[in-house]
mmCIF file of C-alpha atoms in Angstrom:
data_model
loop_
_atom_site.group_PDB
_atom_site.id
_atom_site.type_symbol
_atom_site.label_atom_id
_atom_site.label_comp_id
_atom_site.label_asym_id
_atom_site.label_seq_id
_atom_site.Cartn_x
_atom_site.Cartn_y
_atom_site.Cartn_z
ATOM 1 C CA MET F 1 15.298 11.471 -0.511
ATOM 2 C CA ARG F 2 15.437 8.341 1.530
ATOM 3 C CA ARG F 3 18.188 9.586 3.763
ATOM 4 C CA GLY F 4 15.971 12.937 4.391
ATOM 5 C CA LEU F 5 13.086 10.990 5.405
ATOM 6 C CA LEU F 6 14.833 8.522 7.677
ATOM 7 C CA ASP F 7 16.596 11.628 9.029
ATOM 8 C CA ASN F 8 13.067 13.374 9.654
ATOM 9 C CA GLY F 9 11.761 10.299 11.621
ATOM 10 C CA TYR F 10 10.136 8.677 8.767
ATOM 11 C CA LEU F 11 10.194 4.586 9.129
ATOM 12 C CA GLU F 12 10.324 2.363 6.080
ATOM 13 C CA LEU F 13 7.770 -0.765 6.385
ATOM 14 C CA PRO F 14 8.755 -4.221 6.007
ATOM 15 C CA LEU F 15 7.639 -6.256 3.459
ATOM 16 C CA THR F 16 6.643 -9.786 4.855
ATOM 17 C CA GLY F 17 5.620 -12.855 3.736
ATOM 18 C CA GLU F 18 2.269 -12.573 5.881
ATOM 19 C CA ARG F 19 1.709 -9.105 3.974
ATOM 20 C CA THR F 20 2.329 -10.469 0.501
ATOM 21 C CA LEU F 21 0.167 -13.168 1.211
ATOM 22 C CA ALA F 22 -2.698 -10.816 2.225
ATOM 23 C CA ILE F 23 -2.782 -10.137 -1.658
ATOM 24 C CA ASP F 24 -4.781 -13.067 -1.928
ATOM 25 C CA THR F 25 -7.560 -11.974 -0.083
ATOM 26 C CA LEU F 26 -8.297 -8.523 -1.823
ATOM 27 C CA PRO F 27 -10.942 -8.219 -4.459
ATOM 28 C CA ALA F 28 -9.863 -8.705 -7.995
ATOM 29 C CA LEU F 29 -10.253 -4.999 -8.852
ATOM 30 C CA HIS F 30 -6.565 -4.305 -9.994
ATOM 31 C CA ARG F 31 -4.365 -6.210 -11.634
ATOM 32 C CA ASP F 32 -1.354 -4.301 -10.850
ATOM 33 C CA PRO F 33 0.795 -6.476 -8.323
ATOM 34 C CA PHE F 34 2.839 -3.251 -7.096
ATOM 35 C CA ASP F 35 -0.718 -1.505 -6.427
ATOM 36 C CA ARG F 36 -2.133 -4.690 -4.589
ATOM 37 C CA ILE F 37 0.930 -4.894 -2.492
ATOM 38 C CA LEU F 38 0.619 -1.271 -1.428
ATOM 39 C CA ILE F 39 -3.134 -1.955 -0.968
ATOM 40 C CA ALA F 40 -2.461 -4.810 1.371
ATOM 41 C CA GLN F 41 0.376 -3.312 3.192
ATOM 42 C CA ALA F 42 -1.857 -0.066 3.970
ATOM 43 C CA MET F 43 -4.409 -2.524 5.336
ATOM 44 C CA ALA F 44 -2.107 -4.552 7.654
ATOM 45 C CA GLU F 45 -0.421 -1.247 8.826
ATOM 46 C CA GLY F 46 -3.708 0.463 9.420
ATOM 47 C CA ILE F 47 -2.281 3.667 7.531
ATOM 48 C CA LEU F 48 -3.818 5.489 4.597
ATOM 49 C CA LEU F 49 -2.684 5.121 1.182
ATOM 50 C CA LEU F 50 -3.232 8.053 -1.214
ATOM 51 C CA THR F 51 -3.946 7.282 -4.782
ATOM 52 C CA ALA F 52 -4.499 8.961 -7.712
ATOM 53 C CA ASP F 53 -5.920 5.545 -9.350
ATOM 54 C CA PRO F 54 -9.957 5.690 -9.043
ATOM 55 C CA VAL F 55 -9.653 1.673 -9.406
ATOM 56 C CA VAL F 56 -7.368 1.412 -6.346
ATOM 57 C CA ALA F 57 -9.739 4.235 -4.141
ATOM 58 C CA GLN F 58 -12.327 1.142 -4.664
ATOM 59 C CA TYR F 59 -10.443 -1.449 -2.294
ATOM 60 C CA PRO F 60 -11.810 -1.748 1.302
ATOM 61 C CA ALA F 61 -8.843 -0.156 2.874
ATOM 62 C CA PRO F 62 -7.630 3.010 4.526
ATOM 63 C CA ILE F 63 -7.624 4.661 0.788
ATOM 64 C CA ARG F 64 -7.891 8.265 -0.483
ATOM 65 C CA LEU F 65 -8.258 9.188 -3.992
ATOM 66 C CA VAL F 66 -6.542 12.686 -4.247
#
């Protein structure tokens, strides 16, 4: 799947120290560290994060509940 996405123009986003530090600026709504890094990444990149988790959707980020 990864190869197919890259071959079709999708880019991988780097996980930098700056982005991981942004996790500390998030409200304590959700304790899952993986979800929190996705939220911080969406905020830093200005990209829409799609989620089925109504708690994740409460963050002040570009998030859409699906």
